[in-house]
XYZ file of C-alpha atoms in Angstrom:
720
model
C 0.000 0.000 0.000
C 1.590 3.288 -1.047
C -0.855 5.775 0.419
C 0.629 7.926 3.177
C -1.561 8.759 6.162
C -2.498 12.413 6.425
C -1.667 12.486 10.125
C -0.948 10.090 12.947
C -3.732 9.011 15.285
C -3.822 11.012 18.525
C -2.630 8.882 21.435
C -5.316 8.169 24.048
C -5.477 6.383 27.404
C -8.013 3.821 26.169
C -7.668 3.063 22.446
C -11.094 1.391 22.324
C -13.057 4.445 23.467
C -14.923 6.125 20.636
C -13.412 3.837 17.986
C -14.510 1.095 15.621
C -12.673 -2.231 15.730
C -11.365 -4.331 12.833
C -13.443 -7.319 11.725
C -11.128 -9.998 10.342
C -12.698 -10.964 6.973
C -11.181 -14.454 7.083
C -12.662 -15.291 10.473
C -15.904 -13.526 9.559
C -16.276 -15.698 6.439
C -15.743 -18.887 8.458
C -18.297 -17.799 11.044
C -20.874 -16.703 8.453
C -20.566 -20.067 6.683
C -21.781 -21.849 9.834
C -25.544 -22.295 10.358
C -26.607 -19.284 12.432
C -23.078 -17.866 12.366
C -24.134 -14.588 10.784
C -25.394 -13.574 14.238
C -21.780 -12.964 15.329
C -19.748 -12.891 12.111
C -19.497 -9.087 12.304
C -17.737 -9.156 15.695
C -14.112 -7.934 15.893
C -11.454 -10.535 16.686
C -7.678 -10.476 16.972
C -5.372 -11.432 14.109
C -2.874 -14.062 15.291
C 0.790 -13.912 14.297
C 1.905 -17.235 15.750
C 4.804 -18.082 13.406
C 7.166 -16.249 11.104
C 5.317 -17.323 7.963
C 2.078 -15.750 9.251
C 3.567 -12.285 8.777
C 3.254 -12.693 5.012
C 0.314 -15.114 5.112
C 0.172 -18.909 4.931
C -1.686 -21.219 2.551
C -2.908 -18.292 0.496
C -4.305 -16.473 3.534
C -3.925 -12.812 4.450
C -0.665 -11.582 5.922
C -0.200 -8.715 8.366
C -0.001 -6.005 5.712
C -3.129 -7.303 3.963
C -5.031 -7.188 7.243
C -3.831 -3.647 7.956
C -4.843 -2.516 4.470
C -8.294 -3.998 5.067
C -8.494 -2.210 8.427
C -7.704 1.134 6.777
C -10.579 0.543 4.340
C -12.962 -0.424 7.147
C -11.944 2.652 9.144
C -12.837 5.042 6.302
C -11.029 7.854 8.096
C -12.656 7.271 11.513
C -10.869 6.234 14.739
C -10.277 2.507 14.373
C -8.594 -0.261 16.373
C -6.583 -3.077 14.798
C -5.937 -6.024 17.158
C -3.026 -8.434 16.755
C -1.519 -11.263 18.850
C 2.312 -11.392 18.941
C 3.065 -15.031 19.766
C 6.281 -16.792 18.724
C 8.767 -16.652 21.615
C 11.676 -19.101 21.694
C 10.578 -22.234 23.579
C 7.041 -20.835 23.549
C 4.392 -21.982 26.045
C 6.760 -24.282 27.906
C 4.025 -26.042 29.917
C 1.605 -26.928 27.083
C 2.578 -29.064 24.122
C -0.241 -28.025 21.762
C 1.325 -24.622 21.121
C 5.076 -25.043 21.668
C 5.826 -23.122 18.468
C 8.533 -23.182 15.837
C 11.475 -21.576 17.652
C 13.753 -23.520 19.952
C 14.760 -22.367 23.458
C 17.923 -20.621 22.205
C 16.461 -19.015 19.064
C 16.228 -15.504 20.528
C 18.246 -13.950 17.655
C 15.777 -15.402 15.116
C 12.829 -14.164 17.193
C 14.233 -10.642 17.077
C 15.373 -10.479 13.458
C 12.863 -12.728 11.691
C 9.725 -12.099 13.756
C 9.640 -8.887 15.804
C 11.694 -6.669 13.474
C 9.560 -7.387 10.343
C 6.342 -6.903 12.331
C 7.580 -3.585 13.739
C 8.604 -2.400 10.276
C 5.122 -3.054 8.904
C 3.275 -1.530 11.861
C 5.422 1.619 11.591
C 4.429 2.209 7.957
C 2.895 5.726 7.749
C 0.038 4.197 5.772
C -1.265 2.778 9.072
C -0.555 5.743 11.322
C -4.254 6.553 11.732
C -5.009 3.120 13.185
C -4.868 2.411 16.899
C -2.882 -0.841 16.848
C -3.493 -2.993 19.943
C -1.057 -5.850 20.541
C -1.349 -8.795 22.906
C 2.236 -9.723 23.681
C 3.319 -13.352 24.101
C 0.570 -15.359 25.734
C 1.318 -17.631 28.705
C 5.073 -17.051 28.588
C 5.999 -14.978 31.637
C 3.450 -16.503 34.073
C 4.948 -19.916 33.279
C 8.202 -18.729 34.853
C 6.329 -18.252 38.135
C 4.192 -21.380 38.386
C 5.926 -23.945 36.182
C 9.604 -23.306 36.921
C 11.811 -22.790 39.933
C 11.073 -26.121 41.594
C 7.299 -25.717 41.988
C 5.097 -28.813 42.101
C 4.068 -28.156 38.482
C 7.530 -27.365 37.095
C 8.454 -28.704 33.667
C 11.902 -29.199 32.196
C 11.082 -26.825 29.323
C 10.024 -24.042 31.694
C 13.122 -24.568 33.862
C 15.217 -24.084 30.714
C 13.449 -20.856 29.758
C 13.736 -19.474 33.272
C 17.454 -20.241 33.303
C 18.343 -18.819 29.881
C 16.353 -15.583 30.250
C 14.993 -15.666 26.704
C 11.376 -15.121 27.787
C 12.391 -12.010 29.741
C 14.648 -10.614 27.031
C 12.337 -11.600 24.179
C 9.301 -9.879 25.682
C 11.412 -6.844 26.585
C 12.675 -6.617 23.023
C 9.142 -6.897 21.601
C 7.807 -4.207 23.960
C 10.697 -1.883 23.156
C 10.421 -2.249 19.364
C 6.638 -2.091 19.208
C 6.298 0.543 21.928
C 8.480 2.920 19.904
C 5.679 3.156 17.309
C 3.416 6.046 18.399
C 0.087 4.391 17.519
C 0.855 0.956 19.025
C -0.684 0.001 22.380
C 0.935 -3.028 24.057
C -1.074 -5.249 26.415
C 0.928 -7.980 28.158
C -0.651 -11.344 28.953
C -1.566 -11.747 32.645
C -2.926 -15.288 32.684
C -6.294 -15.844 34.355
C -7.740 -16.095 37.845
C -7.611 -19.893 37.901
C -3.873 -19.746 37.261
C -2.497 -16.716 39.086
C -5.220 -15.774 41.588
C -3.331 -16.985 44.661
C -1.080 -14.659 46.689
C 1.885 -16.904 45.934
C 1.371 -16.346 42.194
C -0.146 -12.917 41.522
C 2.469 -10.483 42.815
C 5.390 -12.658 41.637
C 3.812 -12.696 38.161
C 3.576 -8.896 38.158
C 7.206 -8.725 39.280
C 8.328 -10.997 36.431
C 6.424 -8.937 33.866
C 7.945 -5.766 35.301
C 11.371 -7.360 34.891
C 10.592 -8.132 31.237
C 9.118 -4.681 30.628
C 12.406 -3.106 31.690
C 14.650 -5.560 29.804
C 16.298 -5.190 26.374
C 15.966 -1.397 26.430
C 12.254 -1.317 27.246
C 10.580 0.808 29.911
C 7.274 0.487 31.776
C 5.805 3.204 29.539
C 5.738 0.613 26.734
C 2.994 -1.261 28.594
C -0.494 0.161 27.964
C -2.098 -2.525 30.118
C -2.688 -6.235 30.524
C -4.979 -8.878 29.071
C -6.523 -11.712 31.094
C -8.354 -14.931 30.217
C -6.804 -15.068 26.740
C -7.977 -18.204 24.908
C -9.434 -19.357 28.231
C -12.837 -19.986 29.743
C -12.933 -18.248 33.151
C -16.326 -16.693 33.894
C -16.481 -12.910 33.594
C -18.644 -12.684 36.727
C -19.778 -15.467 39.053
C -23.162 -14.062 40.152
C -24.177 -16.697 42.700
C -21.376 -16.623 45.276
C -18.413 -14.512 46.387
C -15.035 -15.500 47.758
C -16.158 -14.152 51.151
C -19.258 -16.360 51.498
C -19.376 -19.069 54.185
C -21.436 -22.239 54.594
C -21.707 -23.674 58.098
C -18.549 -21.824 59.062
C -16.570 -23.019 56.025
C -15.548 -20.318 53.550
C -15.964 -20.503 49.788
C -12.176 -20.282 49.534
C -12.004 -23.712 51.169
C -14.235 -25.323 48.542
C -12.690 -27.828 46.162
C -13.497 -25.599 43.168
C -12.054 -22.325 44.540
C -9.187 -24.104 46.342
C -8.090 -21.109 48.449
C -8.020 -18.765 45.458
C -8.629 -15.085 46.203
C -10.824 -14.610 43.113
C -13.720 -16.522 41.621
C -14.038 -14.728 38.284
C -12.069 -12.733 35.739
C -13.480 -9.254 36.429
C -12.464 -9.244 40.104
C -9.083 -10.748 39.226
C -8.426 -8.199 36.466
C -9.236 -5.255 38.725
C -7.048 -6.586 41.527
C -4.211 -7.190 39.074
C -4.503 -3.583 37.824
C -4.395 -2.182 41.371
C -1.358 -4.241 42.316
C 0.429 -3.487 39.026
C 0.026 0.264 39.539
C 1.308 -0.116 43.107
C 4.292 -1.965 41.630
C 5.264 0.970 39.424
C 3.259 0.565 36.214
C 1.587 3.732 34.888
C -1.617 4.735 36.663
C -3.557 4.946 33.374
C -3.098 1.275 32.446
C -6.246 -0.605 31.456
C -7.247 -4.251 31.463
C -8.592 -6.315 28.580
C -10.683 -9.423 29.264
C -11.063 -12.106 26.592
C -14.776 -12.939 26.646
C -14.823 -14.957 23.439
C -15.623 -18.264 25.141
C -16.604 -17.636 28.776
C -20.369 -17.130 28.473
C -21.431 -20.484 29.971
C -25.080 -20.046 29.020
C -27.547 -22.583 27.719
C -30.001 -24.820 29.526
C -27.505 -25.889 32.204
C -26.640 -22.381 33.427
C -27.488 -22.129 37.165
C -30.090 -19.534 38.051
C -29.114 -19.100 41.694
C -26.840 -20.294 44.494
C -26.374 -23.952 45.269
C -27.758 -25.569 48.441
C -26.157 -24.555 51.748
C -25.609 -28.128 52.862
C -21.864 -28.058 52.317
C -19.575 -25.430 50.864
C -18.852 -27.670 47.852
C -22.562 -28.148 47.146
C -23.091 -24.392 47.461
C -20.293 -23.528 45.023
C -20.800 -26.374 42.551
C -24.550 -25.821 42.431
C -24.204 -22.101 41.739
C -21.085 -21.703 39.621
C -21.714 -20.857 35.976
C -18.216 -22.026 34.934
C -18.947 -25.718 34.412
C -15.448 -27.031 33.740
C -14.155 -29.903 35.854
C -11.369 -27.611 37.081
C -10.106 -24.107 36.309
C -6.871 -25.573 34.933
C -8.755 -27.071 31.960
C -8.001 -24.980 28.883
C -8.509 -27.026 25.707
C -11.735 -26.961 23.594
C -13.993 -27.100 26.636
C -17.295 -28.921 26.387
C -20.339 -26.826 27.346
C -18.641 -23.447 26.863
C -20.430 -20.540 25.193
C -19.711 -17.206 23.576
C -19.366 -14.509 26.223
C -19.985 -10.782 26.278
C -19.583 -9.214 22.852
C -16.565 -6.937 22.433
C -17.253 -3.635 24.159
C -15.239 -0.552 25.128
C -14.913 0.561 28.776
C -17.569 -1.802 30.174
C -16.412 -1.520 33.809
C -14.127 0.733 35.808
C -10.506 -0.162 35.110
C -11.459 -2.430 32.208
C -10.446 -0.928 28.862
C -12.550 -3.409 26.877
C -14.074 -6.838 26.591
C -12.336 -8.337 23.553
C -12.351 -11.561 21.543
C -8.643 -12.401 21.490
C -9.224 -16.061 20.668
C -11.455 -16.174 17.564
C -14.385 -18.473 18.443
C -14.310 -21.622 16.344
C -10.523 -21.851 16.130
C -9.255 -24.972 17.901
C -7.048 -24.861 21.010
C -5.274 -28.035 19.929
C -5.767 -31.415 18.301
C -7.501 -34.168 20.278
C -4.995 -36.677 18.915
C -1.512 -36.458 17.425
C -1.487 -34.924 13.906
C 1.713 -34.567 11.877
C 2.250 -30.917 10.814
C 4.843 -28.320 9.823
C 3.369 -25.583 12.082
C 5.354 -26.338 15.242
C 2.243 -27.657 17.022
C 2.513 -30.742 19.214
C -0.065 -32.971 20.858
C -1.111 -32.175 24.436
C -3.125 -34.695 26.425
C -5.290 -31.870 27.799
C -6.936 -31.743 24.345
C -7.846 -35.459 24.500
C -11.345 -35.998 25.954
C -10.209 -39.305 27.517
C -7.217 -37.760 29.337
C -7.443 -37.997 33.130
C -5.392 -34.898 33.909
C -2.137 -33.856 35.579
C -0.885 -31.812 38.511
C -1.816 -28.549 36.817
C -5.532 -29.438 36.848
C -5.491 -31.524 40.027
C -5.789 -34.702 37.939
C -9.295 -34.012 36.672
C -10.688 -35.124 33.332
C -9.765 -32.724 30.532
C -13.334 -31.833 29.522
C -12.175 -31.387 25.907
C -14.365 -31.856 22.840
C -13.544 -34.834 20.586
C -12.291 -34.758 16.993
C -10.534 -31.413 17.305
C -8.083 -30.244 14.595
C -4.712 -28.563 15.118
C -4.536 -25.363 17.170
C -5.785 -22.404 15.137
C -7.651 -24.516 12.576
C -11.407 -24.137 12.141
C -13.412 -26.411 14.446
C -17.054 -26.360 13.383
C -18.326 -28.467 16.287
C -16.765 -26.077 18.773
C -18.254 -23.033 17.054
C -21.722 -24.587 17.115
C -21.345 -25.414 20.799
C -20.236 -21.866 21.562
C -23.268 -20.408 19.791
C -25.661 -22.808 21.513
C -24.349 -21.872 24.967
C -23.794 -18.153 24.341
C -24.486 -15.766 27.205
C -25.920 -13.235 26.551
C -27.842 -15.552 24.238
C -27.870 -15.042 20.475
C -30.888 -14.002 18.437
C -34.140 -12.636 19.768
C -36.520 -15.395 20.848
C -37.329 -13.423 23.978
C -33.919 -14.121 25.529
C -31.876 -11.109 24.450
C -32.242 -7.888 26.406
C -33.123 -5.104 23.980
C -34.516 -2.618 26.507
C -32.354 0.423 27.145
C -32.095 2.022 30.596
C -33.946 5.218 31.359
C -32.059 8.456 30.761
C -30.194 9.856 33.787
C -31.964 12.780 35.455
C -31.028 15.570 37.816
C -27.645 16.294 36.236
C -25.907 18.887 38.425
C -22.383 20.239 38.800
C -19.921 22.164 40.917
C -16.833 23.673 39.354
C -13.459 25.259 39.948
C -11.330 27.169 37.463
C -10.021 23.876 36.016
C -12.542 21.147 36.833
C -16.215 20.210 36.835
C -17.682 17.659 39.268
C -20.914 16.118 37.928
C -23.614 14.214 39.817
C -26.926 12.742 38.640
C -29.823 10.541 39.689
C -29.447 6.845 38.910
C -31.181 5.375 35.864
C -33.332 2.238 35.996
C -33.347 -0.798 33.698
C -35.364 -3.974 33.219
C -32.260 -6.046 34.032
C -29.751 -3.677 35.572
C -27.677 -0.574 34.854
C -23.955 -1.396 34.571
C -22.545 2.099 34.123
C -22.705 5.555 32.595
C -20.921 7.296 29.709
C -20.141 10.998 30.159
C -19.967 13.350 27.180
C -18.559 16.847 26.909
C -19.886 18.677 23.847
C -20.872 15.366 22.231
C -17.469 13.696 22.802
C -17.205 10.715 25.140
C -14.734 11.693 27.889
C -15.133 8.813 30.328
C -17.235 6.093 31.913
C -18.143 5.267 35.503
C -20.354 2.824 37.379
C -21.224 5.432 40.017
C -23.491 8.475 39.699
C -20.673 11.014 39.749
C -17.767 12.000 37.526
C -15.012 14.645 37.634
C -13.734 16.319 34.462
C -10.349 17.964 35.021
C -7.764 19.952 33.097
C -10.291 22.538 31.907
C -9.831 26.206 31.041
C -10.900 28.978 33.417
C -13.941 31.119 32.589
C -15.106 28.688 29.883
C -18.559 27.210 29.271
C -18.817 23.433 28.806
C -21.885 21.351 27.937
C -22.345 17.879 29.463
C -24.700 14.947 28.924
C -24.737 11.471 30.472
C -26.057 8.163 29.088
C -26.743 4.948 31.023
C -25.874 1.471 29.694
C -26.685 -2.116 30.618
C -24.893 -5.472 30.327
C -26.426 -6.207 26.907
C -24.911 -3.017 25.473
C -28.169 -1.052 25.363
C -27.604 2.682 25.849
C -30.168 5.151 27.164
C -31.164 8.448 25.678
C -28.946 11.298 26.809
C -29.726 13.228 29.935
C -30.804 16.807 29.599
C -27.730 18.843 28.674
C -26.103 20.860 31.435
C -23.988 23.935 30.719
C -21.289 24.668 33.278
C -18.912 27.638 33.284
C -15.627 27.243 35.106
C -14.665 29.972 37.525
C -12.175 32.647 36.631
C -8.473 32.030 37.101
C -6.715 33.862 39.894
C -9.512 33.221 42.408
C -7.628 30.421 44.150
C -8.957 29.342 47.524
C -6.602 30.752 50.174
C -8.720 30.031 53.252
C -7.375 27.261 55.449
C -9.685 24.829 57.270
C -10.261 25.171 60.983
C -7.986 23.170 63.260
C -9.161 19.677 64.296
C -10.769 19.605 67.739
C -10.668 17.241 70.722
C -7.549 15.357 69.564
C -7.215 12.304 71.816
C -5.134 9.134 71.901
C -5.463 5.591 73.227
C -2.422 3.323 73.296
C -1.170 -0.218 73.480
C 2.412 -1.183 74.125
C 3.199 -0.723 70.414
C 0.603 1.649 68.952
C -1.264 4.908 69.392
C -4.790 5.355 68.026
C -5.701 8.989 67.427
C -9.204 10.459 67.072
C -10.373 14.050 66.590
C -13.339 16.225 65.749
C -13.844 17.159 62.100
C -12.594 20.464 60.750
C -14.631 22.823 58.584
C -13.642 24.776 55.471
C -15.135 27.403 53.156
C -14.938 24.916 50.253
C -14.379 21.520 51.777
C -11.929 19.511 53.877
C -10.189 16.838 51.783
C -8.196 15.083 54.517
C -5.847 15.297 57.454
C -2.058 15.100 57.830
C -0.735 13.318 60.914
C 2.699 14.205 62.344
C 4.809 12.473 65.002
C 7.412 14.773 66.529
C 7.008 17.184 63.624
C 7.484 14.470 60.937
C 4.609 13.637 58.589
C 3.792 9.945 59.118
C 0.539 9.627 57.178
C -2.645 11.123 55.779
C -6.265 10.062 56.083
C -9.689 11.201 54.930
C -11.305 10.023 58.183
C -11.059 11.501 61.687
C -8.903 8.711 63.085
C -5.426 7.294 62.557
C -3.402 4.480 64.132
C 0.378 4.722 64.423
C 1.911 1.294 65.005
C 5.361 -0.231 65.533
C 6.076 1.964 68.572
C 8.200 1.206 71.631
C 6.620 0.325 74.975
C 6.533 2.875 77.835
C 7.505 5.732 75.538
C 5.986 9.212 75.136
C 5.200 10.403 71.613
C 4.057 13.860 70.506
C 1.438 14.047 67.740
C -0.108 16.877 65.754
C -2.911 16.762 63.192
C -3.658 19.351 60.501
C -6.659 19.538 58.180
C -6.188 20.279 54.457
C -8.386 21.343 51.543
C -8.292 20.830 47.779
C -6.240 24.001 47.290
C -3.508 22.697 49.589
C -4.268 25.021 52.521
C -3.320 23.540 55.907
C -5.045 24.336 59.179
C -3.414 25.146 62.464
C -2.295 22.045 64.327
C -4.057 20.160 67.099
C -1.580 18.499 69.479
C -1.546 15.625 71.967
C 1.087 13.581 73.809
C 0.553 9.817 74.079
C 2.542 7.368 76.198
C 2.521 3.748 75.111
C 1.728 1.070 77.655
C 4.321 -1.122 79.291
C 5.345 -4.338 77.522
C 2.982 -7.213 78.152
C 5.722 -9.668 79.147
C 6.078 -13.359 78.445
C 2.889 -15.399 78.279
C 0.440 -12.626 77.429
C -0.783 -11.902 73.919
C -1.857 -8.829 72.050
C -2.106 -7.389 68.583
C -2.902 -4.231 66.673
C -4.407 -3.764 63.232
C -4.157 -0.977 60.654
C -6.596 -0.410 57.787
C -5.674 1.092 54.408
C -7.920 1.699 51.379
C -5.741 0.647 48.426
C -8.175 1.657 45.671
C -11.575 3.360 45.516
C -13.700 3.789 42.368
C -16.734 5.555 43.808
C -19.108 2.616 44.274
C -16.573 0.068 45.503
C -13.125 -0.238 46.986
C -10.292 -2.576 47.963
C -8.715 -2.412 51.412
C -5.699 -4.010 53.102
C -5.412 -4.705 56.841
C -2.087 -5.402 58.547
C -2.152 -7.344 61.826
C 0.875 -6.832 64.106
C 1.587 -9.077 67.092
C 2.696 -7.553 70.370
C 5.825 -8.501 72.262
C 4.702 -12.132 72.458
C 4.006 -14.547 69.621
C 0.321 -15.262 69.000
C -1.491 -18.380 67.777
C -4.686 -16.762 66.477
C -6.193 -13.317 65.986
C -9.484 -11.534 65.409
C -10.054 -8.043 64.017
C -13.348 -6.208 64.440
C -14.667 -2.837 63.379
C -17.882 -0.915 62.863
C -18.435 1.112 59.695
C -19.905 4.600 59.955
C -21.528 4.219 56.513
C -23.179 1.448 54.472
C -19.988 -0.359 53.387
C -20.409 -4.069 52.662
C -17.526 -6.536 52.436
C -18.061 -8.497 49.214
C -14.972 -10.716 49.058
C -12.103 -11.245 51.491
C -8.809 -13.126 51.286
C -6.398 -14.429 53.933
C -9.120 -14.623 56.575
C -12.760 -15.503 57.283
C -15.324 -12.731 57.537
C -18.778 -12.198 58.949
C -20.749 -8.963 58.779
C -23.924 -7.946 60.565
C -25.122 -4.507 59.554
C -22.188 -2.158 60.055
C -20.224 -4.541 62.293
C -17.490 -6.664 60.710
C -15.477 -9.510 62.247
C -12.482 -11.116 60.556
C -10.738 -14.186 61.982
C -7.438 -15.539 60.762
C -7.312 -18.240 58.105
C -5.902 -21.641 59.016
C -2.485 -20.740 57.680
C -1.862 -17.220 59.044
C -3.048 -17.283 62.661
C 0.417 -17.830 64.096
C 2.459 -14.605 64.131
C 5.874 -14.154 65.711
C 6.430 -11.541 68.404
C 6.251 -8.091 66.779
C 5.677 -9.839 63.446
C 2.947 -9.049 60.938
C 0.448 -10.764 58.685
C -2.310 -9.282 56.551
C -5.637 -9.772 54.884
C -7.468 -7.818 52.209
C -10.937 -7.466 50.841
C -13.196 -5.826 48.311
C -16.245 -3.846 49.313
C -19.142 -1.820 47.996
C -20.703 1.392 49.282
C -22.561 4.554 48.431
C -21.994 7.952 49.985
C -18.883 8.193 52.163
C -16.186 5.584 52.747
C -14.527 6.642 55.996
C -11.751 4.481 57.446
C -13.035 2.714 60.599
C -11.250 2.195 63.921
C -10.073 -1.407 64.327
C -9.876 -3.608 67.409
C -7.498 -6.579 67.401
C -7.538 -9.425 69.925
C -5.287 -12.478 70.007
C -4.586 -15.717 71.818
C -1.155 -17.090 72.639
């Protein structure tokens, strides 16, 4: 193609917002040729580059440049996304034989020169500069270094080799560096799925390994736009009938055979937790998550309609779970699976898009050995008679019979996916076509550079899943709460806003009544400080001081409080309490607290002196607990609690608190939870009750709320 683009596409945080997405004509033709396939043949799917020959096209098929040319035609000058899988690492997919690939463990030079370099050269062609090119970089590779190497119970010789030679790390780093240098390329790195990496022992180490790769071979973290989960897998998007925090007869869902102590039961909760932890680990705060929903619908006649019986925890989970695999480790051509949510931009907070990375109807692997020149081996997990291995707890594979090689069209699978689609295909009274009501009561407050919008919630026949916010007809963001802040505006300027509601089926409401808001003039900065906190008081243990105070007031609004020990800032909080831990026994500490507002004005200080209690001595037990909100998206939040033992080792602990608002704990890990109204009790799990003297352990949880989300005061008790 010789045409030169008139100008490069403007870089955006979420490439899917406000853009069309490329429909692969080859996949579309295969889907349309199936009975009933025209119902989904217009859906966008990723193009897979899984061997060197695929760059130019194999067996007369389209190569990368042909696909890009077709995408330019489909775009017709409008914002448009082109999606491509980059998948040919040396020693690829070291724990699964169906997709080992063509390059040997030491073929890193070939990977760079024959695979990544030609791809980068094509993507950088000015003819494609108007496209937003989304890459999924090297599926399954880096997580394998965490779970299937290093002497784990599921280690394989191939993965040990790749961990030792560093070619996964350096190969991914090279790909990110080369592709990230192209202004209109957005790299999303594979992050496995909840049934693989959802345990504490896996999730953070996997993020750390990806961070290592993202800073290898000249790359930087800025080359990572986000992460993709559930690629070519079957994990449910949402499990509606139970949460990880549920209990049956005192036994938690985490202890069920299906969940197996995992912290997450579905892909949405896992993806959001991954994003939070990745940002905390140094990745850019604007990263987004992609979820592959191509085959995780689990609909059809066998889809549970409610929770299972509360006779045992296994009956409760197995009777209510919509993911009907034998085990979450099963990944090949799963029987009973269905098409999931159709591709959709910004469907949930933190989620850039639902996407179809794995084109439905393309096989995961052959159900028996088939000779080929595509670098694809036979994996027993694709054999329906296979009885499993350590990676799926020796369960049956659940695979469909008579499957062709990976990537080849598998008509029986496609038909099964359509039959079990959720949301269901067609009309027939099963597809939701009713849009939510338009939001009402749109109102705003403003400063010289921002507008804070609020509105009254819409209603829907099934349920509202979120709202899209428009400024002057342009989509500027989405939220699942009834508020939104638009920042970076110009002083003394009028802006017009509308809001639309949306539901899970993709129906969008009419726009709210337009609201015109004029920002205030520049130079009228708030210079009035809040009043000083009142009634500052302290209670102590031998190792902590818990401070409380009366709320300050401000002409605009108090945004939080700074807490100082001996004149040194030790923390900030939005509530009127703070606990300082790790102190010495029988010691006096001086504290001051200052209120602050959005303009950065600080109040006068309130002061108090607190003396910690004497050490408890041998044989007694005690503990303290601190509570930190790690992320908050307006209607929900994640929090972490650290439990610290006193001067004596403890055998068990219990943390209690009472919320001031309507917060509800929805899922909790590393403990067992019960909640009655505003009162919450968390007991240790079986594996983290014992804590050494002055040692720490922790638990975390997700919660929901409306209104305020003040940090509560915690009480910790322990036994020795």
